[in-house]
Amino acid sequence: MATFTNIRERNTAIGIWAAVSALALGPVVGGLISQHLHWGWIFLINVPVGVVTLAITTWAVRESRASSASRSLDVAGLITSVIALFALTYALIEGNDTGWTSPQIIATFTIAAVAAAIFIAIEARTAEPMVDLKMFRSRQFSGGTCTQMIWAFSVLGIYFFTSIYFQETLGFSPTKAGLVFVPMAIVLALCAGASPLVDRLIGGHRTVALGTAMMAAGLVLLVLHGQHASFASMMPGVLVFGAGMGLMNVTLTDTVLAATPEARAGIASALLNDSREVAGLLGITVIGAVLRASQVSALRAGSSPAHAFLNGYHSGLWLTIAVLVVGVVVSYVTLRPAKNPVQA
């Protein structure tokens, strides 16, 4: 992996990475496949993409280590973490259909909690832990991880239902629904590239808080729309939301890694990614439960199916906005530069 000689180079590299990852090929290609082939192909298309990515990574990315000292594999930590994450993921996915109070789901949540507790105990005692728990003593790392989870809970949770809103309520085709995200991705890429400059002007914690606030503002603009919104009328909310994501994502990653000792940068990056995936699944589950409850209530009150779903979708949007507002406070308070950085 390349080594950057200063913070500016690293910021620029992260900005470029975010800009490339922001390209909206995913929603558009997924829409085309769903509309003209079969929805199941959206999963299979990832296989060749993954193979090509693996080949490029093997060729272009070199191993990087903080030292030449070899480390042993934390097998016990690996096994317990896999059990905890698998059980939690299974419970969150199946809970809505099976029933949150069913013996199966309660037992699965219990397994996840016990495995997580054992994992923490192992990591606290082993000489070479997979996850060094001392990292969480850093306000910036803990706060950055929490902010990342708030972002994933909000964005990945509402993203799924927004696509349904476009198609089921507004009548967009899968392809047109995917195209709505293209302008957002372009603005996201531009703001991601500009975020290092904003970071230098106002500081990382303010940049992340500003980006999170813009995301909340974008969703407020979207919640004002009903059953007769158009592609054009949604653009202000979509663009503000995308600009906020571009500002906060790059700066959040850079701020957390800048406060992390080099020897722990790899695991810090991995934990940020893992927290995003778990929180995203949790967001889909919780926001989906709120949406469904509001939708059922509206149906019982005599609303049409389309209007009932819209009520539920708006309830999910307001929950997401509230979570993002919390993220503004968390990021501003916790990501402020530390007076005494944690040492390796």
XYZ file of C-alpha atoms in Angstrom:
344
model
C 0.000 0.000 0.000
C 1.299 3.461 -0.806
C 2.762 5.571 1.975
C 1.817 9.263 2.056
C 4.421 11.769 3.122
C 1.983 14.299 4.571
C -1.628 14.768 5.589
C -2.486 16.706 2.415
C -1.467 13.783 0.198
C -3.473 11.366 2.305
C -6.516 13.668 2.251
C -6.282 13.945 -1.521
C -5.993 10.172 -1.903
C -9.026 9.564 0.301
C -10.931 12.209 -1.650
C -10.115 10.482 -4.936
C -11.121 7.124 -3.451
C -14.469 8.535 -2.347
C -15.045 10.206 -5.704
C -14.412 6.949 -7.569
C -16.586 4.932 -5.172
C -19.388 7.484 -5.568
C -20.040 6.642 -9.225
C -23.690 5.687 -9.552
C -23.226 2.642 -11.761
C -24.643 0.404 -9.030
C -28.224 1.762 -8.872
C -28.414 2.304 -12.641
C -27.046 -1.123 -13.598
C -29.172 -2.719 -10.901
C -32.245 -0.960 -12.270
C -31.511 -2.081 -15.833
C -30.983 -5.674 -14.715
C -34.136 -5.731 -12.595
C -36.232 -4.184 -15.343
C -34.968 -6.097 -18.363
C -33.553 -9.383 -17.014
C -34.380 -10.742 -13.553
C -33.879 -9.233 -10.110
C -31.805 -12.249 -9.022
C -29.025 -11.186 -11.384
C -28.263 -8.179 -9.175
C -26.591 -10.659 -6.825
C -24.839 -12.756 -9.465
C -23.372 -9.688 -11.193
C -21.230 -9.138 -8.110
C -19.320 -12.388 -8.682
C -17.338 -11.281 -11.763
C -16.963 -7.800 -10.257
C -15.471 -9.366 -7.131
C -13.105 -11.556 -9.164
C -11.862 -8.571 -11.181
C -11.448 -6.495 -8.001
C -9.454 -9.283 -6.356
C -7.182 -9.546 -9.383
C -6.585 -5.779 -9.501
C -5.946 -5.651 -5.750
C -3.456 -8.528 -5.912
C -1.581 -6.771 -8.696
C -1.694 -3.156 -7.490
C -1.773 -3.192 -3.675
C 1.299 -4.104 -1.685
C 1.228 -5.358 1.891
C 2.008 -2.682 4.471
C 3.181 -3.267 8.017
C 4.189 -0.955 10.821
C 7.021 -3.324 11.716
C 8.623 -6.498 10.486
C 7.601 -8.410 13.611
C 5.259 -11.305 12.889
C 1.922 -11.604 14.667
C 0.014 -14.717 15.603
C -3.607 -15.168 14.540
C -6.159 -14.522 17.263
C -8.176 -17.666 16.530
C -10.438 -17.441 19.591
C -11.234 -13.810 18.888
C -11.890 -14.570 15.235
C -14.301 -17.421 16.007
C -16.282 -15.571 18.686
C -16.545 -12.407 16.561
C -17.864 -14.422 13.602
C -20.457 -16.138 15.810
C -21.566 -12.817 17.337
C -21.879 -11.027 13.989
C -23.554 -13.975 12.265
C -26.116 -14.415 15.053
C -26.854 -10.679 15.213
C -27.233 -10.428 11.435
C -29.503 -13.464 11.301
C -31.722 -12.161 14.111
C -32.053 -8.722 12.519
C -32.925 -10.172 9.112
C -35.383 -12.814 10.321
C -36.881 -10.953 13.283
C -39.525 -9.093 11.336
C -40.914 -12.258 9.705
C -40.388 -14.722 12.542
C -41.422 -12.337 15.317
C -39.140 -10.355 17.611
C -40.390 -12.202 20.703
C -40.266 -15.677 19.162
C -38.029 -18.229 20.954
C -35.857 -18.557 17.841
C -35.051 -14.848 17.616
C -34.602 -14.397 21.368
C -32.218 -17.372 21.409
C -30.268 -15.946 18.463
C -29.926 -12.527 20.109
C -28.776 -14.291 23.285
C -26.119 -16.201 21.358
C -24.938 -12.936 19.789
C -24.716 -11.215 23.193
C -22.868 -14.118 24.856
C -20.433 -14.463 21.958
C -19.786 -10.707 21.990
C -19.125 -10.772 25.750
C -16.697 -13.688 25.347
C -15.009 -11.876 22.451
C -14.456 -8.762 24.591
C -13.080 -10.874 27.446
C -10.687 -12.649 25.078
C -9.492 -9.411 23.483
C -8.862 -7.867 26.908
C -6.627 -10.756 27.974
C -4.781 -12.007 24.900
C -1.282 -10.744 24.200
C -1.954 -10.115 20.496
C -5.675 -9.322 20.165
C -7.451 -9.020 16.849
C -9.024 -5.819 18.199
C -7.009 -3.771 20.668
C -9.681 -2.505 23.057
C -7.363 0.291 24.174
C -8.182 2.002 20.892
C -11.622 2.847 22.235
C -10.048 4.990 24.941
C -9.450 7.532 22.196
C -12.349 9.974 22.099
C -11.833 10.540 18.393
C -11.777 6.863 17.503
C -14.817 5.995 19.614
C -16.663 9.102 18.457
C -15.710 8.503 14.839
C -16.922 4.909 15.011
C -20.188 6.082 16.569
C -20.572 8.734 13.860
C -19.915 6.142 11.177
C -22.619 3.922 12.664
C -25.072 6.835 12.774
C -24.313 7.561 9.123
C -24.771 3.936 8.068
C -27.931 3.499 10.151
C -29.448 6.549 8.507
C -28.212 6.340 4.921
C -28.352 2.603 4.265
C -31.606 2.307 6.170
C -33.522 5.005 4.306
C -31.793 4.366 0.951
C -33.544 1.007 0.620
C -37.013 2.393 1.292
C -36.437 5.461 -0.864
C -35.962 3.193 -3.861
C -39.289 1.528 -3.035
C -40.913 4.969 -2.698
C -39.682 5.958 -6.150
C -41.101 2.824 -7.753
C -44.220 1.948 -5.760
C -45.507 5.453 -4.982
C -44.190 7.625 -7.812
C -44.373 4.914 -10.461
C -40.740 5.155 -11.576
C -39.293 2.206 -13.458
C -36.304 0.477 -11.782
C -33.996 2.189 -14.277
C -35.453 5.654 -13.662
C -35.280 5.076 -9.903
C -31.572 4.293 -10.302
C -31.021 7.404 -12.395
C -32.289 9.606 -9.537
C -29.122 8.739 -7.635
C -26.761 9.772 -10.446
C -26.868 13.551 -9.725
C -26.429 12.767 -6.027
C -23.357 10.665 -6.794
C -21.833 13.421 -8.958
C -22.303 16.029 -6.223
C -20.990 13.544 -3.660
C -17.828 13.048 -5.716
C -17.271 16.791 -6.139
C -17.755 17.516 -2.446
C -15.572 14.558 -1.492
C -12.758 16.053 -3.554
C -13.318 19.489 -1.977
C -13.629 18.215 1.593
C -9.863 18.373 2.379
C -9.964 22.126 1.676
C -13.021 22.573 3.917
C -11.257 20.500 6.571
C -8.249 22.835 6.506
C -10.489 25.915 6.714
C -12.833 24.944 9.558
C -11.439 21.749 11.061
C -12.374 18.105 10.700
C -14.980 17.982 13.458
C -16.826 20.986 12.041
C -16.665 19.574 8.505
C -18.148 16.231 9.571
C -20.844 17.989 11.625
C -21.646 20.291 8.686
C -21.903 17.382 6.271
C -24.166 15.450 8.645
C -26.375 18.531 9.107
C -26.630 18.909 5.323
C -27.720 15.282 5.044
C -30.476 15.927 7.586
C -31.516 19.076 5.684
C -31.660 17.113 2.426
C -34.012 14.583 3.988
C -36.211 17.395 5.343
C -36.578 18.606 1.744
C -37.492 15.078 0.642
C -40.079 14.575 3.381
C -42.019 17.549 1.981
C -42.876 15.502 -1.127
C -45.923 13.296 -1.453
C -47.497 11.039 -4.040
C -47.021 13.438 -6.944
C -43.319 14.299 -6.716
C -41.296 14.442 -9.912
C -37.690 13.750 -10.821
C -36.954 17.493 -10.928
C -38.794 18.430 -7.737
C -36.736 15.961 -5.685
C -33.379 17.183 -6.967
C -32.782 19.911 -4.308
C -33.137 17.403 -1.479
C -31.158 14.716 -3.303
C -28.297 17.110 -4.130
C -28.056 18.589 -0.616
C -28.055 15.077 0.826
C -25.303 13.951 -1.554
C -23.193 17.035 -0.862
C -23.400 16.346 2.858
C -22.287 12.748 2.369
C -19.322 13.875 0.301
C -18.180 16.361 2.929
C -18.521 14.119 5.950
C -17.391 10.711 4.696
C -13.885 11.583 3.575
C -13.214 13.866 6.511
C -14.560 11.359 9.031
C -12.238 8.621 7.811
C -9.249 10.956 7.670
C -9.915 12.456 11.110
C -10.190 9.051 12.759
C -7.077 7.649 11.051
C -5.093 10.821 11.767
C -5.776 10.301 15.482
C -4.861 6.602 15.300
C -1.265 5.370 15.692
C 0.146 4.036 12.432
C 0.511 0.536 13.856
C -3.243 0.391 14.434
C -4.407 2.095 11.239
C -5.335 -1.188 9.558
C -7.557 -2.440 12.345
C -9.044 1.047 12.780
C -10.060 1.077 9.123
C -11.472 -2.446 9.403
C -13.517 -1.537 12.481
C -14.944 1.514 10.719
C -16.011 -0.677 7.803
C -17.498 -3.382 10.039
C -19.410 -0.839 12.118
C -20.880 0.591 8.926
C -22.174 -2.788 7.744
C -23.714 -3.754 11.087
C -25.300 -0.343 11.600
C -26.647 -0.344 8.048
C -28.432 -3.624 8.647
C -29.743 -2.294 11.953
C -30.989 0.830 10.167
C -32.931 -1.163 7.579
C -34.468 -3.224 10.385
C -35.422 -0.371 12.725
C -36.531 2.099 10.057
C -38.426 -0.718 8.354
C -40.215 -1.558 11.604
C -41.205 2.089 12.110
C -42.346 2.359 8.499
C -44.379 -0.837 8.738
C -46.037 0.163 12.027
C -47.044 3.560 10.629
C -48.231 1.969 7.405
C -50.413 -0.581 9.216
C -51.855 2.155 11.424
C -52.761 4.229 8.360
C -54.376 1.233 6.656
C -56.506 0.553 9.712
C -57.580 4.195 9.672
C -58.884 3.752 6.126
C -56.007 5.122 4.035
C -55.301 3.728 0.602
C -52.282 1.381 0.294
C -50.269 4.055 -1.553
C -51.034 6.753 1.025
C -50.392 4.312 3.889
C -46.936 3.486 2.537
C -46.211 7.194 2.125
C -47.132 7.769 5.786
C -44.791 4.983 6.801
C -42.001 6.275 4.569
C -42.311 9.761 6.045
C -42.183 8.298 9.558
C -38.964 6.534 8.587
C -37.573 9.768 7.162
C -38.299 11.697 10.359
C -36.610 8.990 12.438
C -33.587 9.183 10.128
C -33.480 12.970 10.418
C -33.561 12.729 14.220
C -30.690 10.211 14.212
C -28.630 12.457 11.917
C -29.197 15.442 14.233
C -27.734 13.334 17.039
C -24.829 12.598 14.692
C -24.178 16.330 14.272
C -23.693 16.696 18.024
C -21.678 13.498 18.435
C -19.274 14.331 15.608
C -18.760 17.944 16.680
C -18.024 16.993 20.303
C -15.949 13.852 19.846
C -13.875 14.609 16.752
C -12.268 17.773 18.114
C -8.452 17.470 17.992
C -7.073 15.709 21.038
C -4.586 17.586 23.198
C -2.682 14.388 23.949
C -2.915 11.964 21.012
C -2.938 8.246 21.785
C 0.445 6.676 21.227
C 1.125 3.321 19.691
